PDB file of C-alpha atoms in Angstrom:
ATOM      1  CA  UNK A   1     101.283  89.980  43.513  1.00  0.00           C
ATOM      2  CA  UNK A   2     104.143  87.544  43.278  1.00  0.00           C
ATOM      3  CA  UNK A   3     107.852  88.202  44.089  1.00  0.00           C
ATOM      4  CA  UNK A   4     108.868  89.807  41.118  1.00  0.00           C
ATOM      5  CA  UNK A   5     106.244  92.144  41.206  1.00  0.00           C
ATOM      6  CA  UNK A   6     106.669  93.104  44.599  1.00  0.00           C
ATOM      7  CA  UNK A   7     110.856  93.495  43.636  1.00  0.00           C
ATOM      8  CA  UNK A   8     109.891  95.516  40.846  1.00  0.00           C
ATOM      9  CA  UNK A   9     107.926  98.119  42.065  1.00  0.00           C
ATOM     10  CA  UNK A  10     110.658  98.986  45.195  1.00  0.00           C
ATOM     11  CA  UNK A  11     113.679  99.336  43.212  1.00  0.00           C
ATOM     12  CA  UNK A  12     116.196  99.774  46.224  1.00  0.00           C
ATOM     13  CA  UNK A  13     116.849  99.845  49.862  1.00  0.00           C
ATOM     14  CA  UNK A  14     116.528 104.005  49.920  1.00  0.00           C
ATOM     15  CA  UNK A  15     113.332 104.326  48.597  1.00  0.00           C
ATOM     16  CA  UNK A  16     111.820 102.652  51.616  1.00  0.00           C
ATOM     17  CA  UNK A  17     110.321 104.370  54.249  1.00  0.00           C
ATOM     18  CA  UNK A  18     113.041 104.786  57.442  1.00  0.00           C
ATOM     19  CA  UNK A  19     111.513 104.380  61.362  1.00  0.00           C
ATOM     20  CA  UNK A  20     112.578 107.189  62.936  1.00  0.00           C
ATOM     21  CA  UNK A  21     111.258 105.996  66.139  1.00  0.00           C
ATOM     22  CA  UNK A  22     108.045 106.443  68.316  1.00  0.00           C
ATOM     23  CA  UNK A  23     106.853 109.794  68.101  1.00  0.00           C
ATOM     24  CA  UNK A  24     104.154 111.644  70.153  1.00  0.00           C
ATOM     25  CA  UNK A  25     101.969 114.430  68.412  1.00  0.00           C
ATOM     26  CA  UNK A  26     102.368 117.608  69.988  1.00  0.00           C
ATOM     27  CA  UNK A  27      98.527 117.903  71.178  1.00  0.00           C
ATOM     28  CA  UNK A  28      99.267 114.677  73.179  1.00  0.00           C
ATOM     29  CA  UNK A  29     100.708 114.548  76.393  1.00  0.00           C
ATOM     30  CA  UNK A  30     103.469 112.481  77.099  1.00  0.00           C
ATOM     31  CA  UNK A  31     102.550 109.753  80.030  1.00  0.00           C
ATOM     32  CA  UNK A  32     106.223 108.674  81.349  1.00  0.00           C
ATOM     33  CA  UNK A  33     105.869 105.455  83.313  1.00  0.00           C
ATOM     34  CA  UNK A  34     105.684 105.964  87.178  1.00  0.00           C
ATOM     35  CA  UNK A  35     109.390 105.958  89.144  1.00  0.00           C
ATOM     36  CA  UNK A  36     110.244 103.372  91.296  1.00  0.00           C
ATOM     37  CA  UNK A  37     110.610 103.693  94.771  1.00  0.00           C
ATOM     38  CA  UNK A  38     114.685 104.600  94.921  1.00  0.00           C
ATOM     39  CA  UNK A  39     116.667 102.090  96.653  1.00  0.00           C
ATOM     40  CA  UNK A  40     117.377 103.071 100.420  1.00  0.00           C
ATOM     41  CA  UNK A  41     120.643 104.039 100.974  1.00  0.00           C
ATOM     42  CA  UNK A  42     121.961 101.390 103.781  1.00  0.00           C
ATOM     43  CA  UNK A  43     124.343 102.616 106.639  1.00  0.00           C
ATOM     44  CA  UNK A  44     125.409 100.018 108.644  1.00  0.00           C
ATOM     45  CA  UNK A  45     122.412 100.717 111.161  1.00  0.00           C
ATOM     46  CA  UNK A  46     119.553  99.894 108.653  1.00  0.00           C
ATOM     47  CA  UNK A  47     121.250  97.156 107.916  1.00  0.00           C
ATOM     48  CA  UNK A  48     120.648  95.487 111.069  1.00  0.00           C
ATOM     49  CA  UNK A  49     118.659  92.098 111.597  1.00  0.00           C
ATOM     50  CA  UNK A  50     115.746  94.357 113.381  1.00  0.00           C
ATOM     51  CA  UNK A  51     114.734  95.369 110.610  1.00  0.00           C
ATOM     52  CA  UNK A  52     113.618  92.362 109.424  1.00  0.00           C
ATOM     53  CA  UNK A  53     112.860  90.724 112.555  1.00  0.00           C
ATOM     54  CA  UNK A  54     109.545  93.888 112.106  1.00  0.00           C
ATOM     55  CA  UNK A  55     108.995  92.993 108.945  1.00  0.00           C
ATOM     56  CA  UNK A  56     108.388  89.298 110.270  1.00  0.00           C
ATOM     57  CA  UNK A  57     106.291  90.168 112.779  1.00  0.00           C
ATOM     58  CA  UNK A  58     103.872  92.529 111.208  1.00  0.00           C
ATOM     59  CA  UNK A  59     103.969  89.216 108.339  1.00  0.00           C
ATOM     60  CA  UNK A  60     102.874  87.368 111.220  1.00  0.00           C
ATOM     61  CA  UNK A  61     100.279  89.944 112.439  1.00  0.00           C
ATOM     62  CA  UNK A  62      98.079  92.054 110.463  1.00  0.00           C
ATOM     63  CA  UNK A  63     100.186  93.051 107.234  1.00  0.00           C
ATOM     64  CA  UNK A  64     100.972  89.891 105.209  1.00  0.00           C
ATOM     65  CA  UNK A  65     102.914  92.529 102.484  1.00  0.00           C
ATOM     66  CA  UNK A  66     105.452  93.864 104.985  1.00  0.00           C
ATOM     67  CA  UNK A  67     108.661  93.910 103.988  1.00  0.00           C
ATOM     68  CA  UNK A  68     112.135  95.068 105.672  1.00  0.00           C
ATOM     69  CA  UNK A  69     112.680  98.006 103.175  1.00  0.00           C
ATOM     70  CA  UNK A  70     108.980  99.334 104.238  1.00  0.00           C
ATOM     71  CA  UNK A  71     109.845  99.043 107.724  1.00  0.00           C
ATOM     72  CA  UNK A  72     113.272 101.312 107.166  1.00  0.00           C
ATOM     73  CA  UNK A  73     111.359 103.370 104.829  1.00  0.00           C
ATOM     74  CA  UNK A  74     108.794 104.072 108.034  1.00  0.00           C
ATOM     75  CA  UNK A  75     111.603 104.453 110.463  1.00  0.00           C
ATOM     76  CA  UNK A  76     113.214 107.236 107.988  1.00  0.00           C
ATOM     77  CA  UNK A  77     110.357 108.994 107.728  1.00  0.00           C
ATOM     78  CA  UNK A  78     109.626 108.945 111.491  1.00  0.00           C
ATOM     79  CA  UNK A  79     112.886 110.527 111.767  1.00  0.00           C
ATOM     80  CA  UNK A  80     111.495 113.803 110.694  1.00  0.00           C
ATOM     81  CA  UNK A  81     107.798 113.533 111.298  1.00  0.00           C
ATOM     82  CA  UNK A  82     106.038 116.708 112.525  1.00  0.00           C
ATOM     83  CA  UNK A  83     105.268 114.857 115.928  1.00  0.00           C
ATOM     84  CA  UNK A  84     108.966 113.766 116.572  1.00  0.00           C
ATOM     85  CA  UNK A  85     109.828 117.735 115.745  1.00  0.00           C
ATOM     86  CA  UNK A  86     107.583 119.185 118.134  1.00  0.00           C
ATOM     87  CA  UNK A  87     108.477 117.137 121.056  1.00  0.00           C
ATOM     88  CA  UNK A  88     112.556 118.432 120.044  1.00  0.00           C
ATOM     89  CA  UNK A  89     111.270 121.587 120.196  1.00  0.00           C
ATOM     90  CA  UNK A  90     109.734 120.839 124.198  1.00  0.00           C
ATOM     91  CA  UNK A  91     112.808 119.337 124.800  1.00  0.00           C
ATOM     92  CA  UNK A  92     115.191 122.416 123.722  1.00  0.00           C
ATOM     93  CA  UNK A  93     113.056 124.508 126.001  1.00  0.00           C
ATOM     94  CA  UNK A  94     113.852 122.291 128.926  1.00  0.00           C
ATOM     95  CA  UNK A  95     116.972 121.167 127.989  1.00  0.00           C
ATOM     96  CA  UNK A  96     118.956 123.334 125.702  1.00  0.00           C
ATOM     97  CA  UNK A  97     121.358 120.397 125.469  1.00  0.00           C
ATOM     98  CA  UNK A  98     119.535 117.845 125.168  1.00  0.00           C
ATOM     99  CA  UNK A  99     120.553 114.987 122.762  1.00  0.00           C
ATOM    100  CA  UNK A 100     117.569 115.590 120.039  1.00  0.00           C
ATOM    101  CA  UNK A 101     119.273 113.077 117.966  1.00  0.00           C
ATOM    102  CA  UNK A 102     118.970 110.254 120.535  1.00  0.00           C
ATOM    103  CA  UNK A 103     115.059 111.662 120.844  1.00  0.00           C
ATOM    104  CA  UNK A 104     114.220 111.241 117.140  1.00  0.00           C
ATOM    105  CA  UNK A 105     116.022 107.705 116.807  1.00  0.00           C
ATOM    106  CA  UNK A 106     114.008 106.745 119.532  1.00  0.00           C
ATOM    107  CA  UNK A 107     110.615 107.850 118.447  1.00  0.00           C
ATOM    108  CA  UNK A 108     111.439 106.177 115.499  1.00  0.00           C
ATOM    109  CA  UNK A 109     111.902 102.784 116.715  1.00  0.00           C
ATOM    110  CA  UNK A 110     108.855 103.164 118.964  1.00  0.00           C
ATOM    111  CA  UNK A 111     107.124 103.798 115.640  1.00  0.00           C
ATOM    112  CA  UNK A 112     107.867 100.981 113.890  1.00  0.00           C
ATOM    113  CA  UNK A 113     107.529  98.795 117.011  1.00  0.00           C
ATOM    114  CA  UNK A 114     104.580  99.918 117.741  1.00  0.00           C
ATOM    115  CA  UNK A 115     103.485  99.279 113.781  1.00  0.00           C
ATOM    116  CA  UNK A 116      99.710  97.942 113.627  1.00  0.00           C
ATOM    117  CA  UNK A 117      99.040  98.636 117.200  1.00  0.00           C
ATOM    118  CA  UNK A 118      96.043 100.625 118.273  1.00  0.00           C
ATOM    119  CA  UNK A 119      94.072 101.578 121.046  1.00  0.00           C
ATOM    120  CA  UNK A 120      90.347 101.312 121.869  1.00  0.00           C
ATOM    121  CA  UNK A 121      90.007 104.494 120.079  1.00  0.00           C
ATOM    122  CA  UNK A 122      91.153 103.535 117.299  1.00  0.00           C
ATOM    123  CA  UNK A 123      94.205 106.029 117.482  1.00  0.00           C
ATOM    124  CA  UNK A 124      97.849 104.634 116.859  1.00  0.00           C
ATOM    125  CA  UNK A 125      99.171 103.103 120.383  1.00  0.00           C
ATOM    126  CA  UNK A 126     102.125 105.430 119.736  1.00  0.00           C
ATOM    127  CA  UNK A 127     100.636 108.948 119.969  1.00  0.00           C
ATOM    128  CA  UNK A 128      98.821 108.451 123.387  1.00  0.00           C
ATOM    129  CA  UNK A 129     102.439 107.786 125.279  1.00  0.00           C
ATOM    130  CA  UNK A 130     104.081 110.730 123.031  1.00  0.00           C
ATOM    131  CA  UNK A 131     100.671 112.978 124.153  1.00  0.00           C
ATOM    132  CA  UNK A 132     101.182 112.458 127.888  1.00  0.00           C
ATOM    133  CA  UNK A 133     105.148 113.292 127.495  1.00  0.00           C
ATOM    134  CA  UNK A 134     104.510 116.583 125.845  1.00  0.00           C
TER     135      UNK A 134
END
């Protein structure tokens, strides 16, 4: 087939077929691609050197893929862990005004101090202190 053939037989631009974009038959399931982790929103707290200075050290020590945002995303989660929540509750029945928010910031940083440390057991170093206090 040479050119004028192949001009002949489409006579104009609107007899071509149009893309109208990728499109998934119904009896298929759509597969979206997985979310990234959203980006931590930094108050001026997590934005302190400590942060990394964990992230170094656990580089140092057993995890070579630690990174700073991992170690805030540990201490954020920490904040609200079911062990941290329990030992608030102890601590409302002793003292009622007790400062639960100085509590959970500090079981947090003992967390992610304590990152990679374990005892003979094999339990986290963390929960055997937090054990004997409740």
């Amino acid at each position: 087939m040479d050119d004028s053939t192949a001009t002949a037989s489409i006579s104009s631009y609107d007899e071509l077929p149009r893309y109208s974009g990728h499109q998934v038959p119904a009896s298929l399931p759509r597969r979206l691609p997985p979310d990234p982790e959203p980006p931590i929103p930094l108050s001026p707290f997590l934005q302190l050197p400590i942060f990394e200075a964990f992230a170094q050290h656990l580089r140092e020590k057993e995890n070579p893929d630690a990174t700073a945002d991992g170690v805030r995303r540990n201490y954020l989660a920490a904040l609200t862990a079911p062990t941290v929540e329990a030992i608030i509750g102890q601590l409302h029945q002793y003292l009622p005004a007790g400062d639960a928010d100085l509590l959970r910031r500090a079981y947090a940083l003992a967390v992610i101090a304590h990152a990679g440390q374990y005892r003979q057991s094999g339990e986290p170093y963390i929960d055997h202190p937090v054990a004997v206090a409740s």
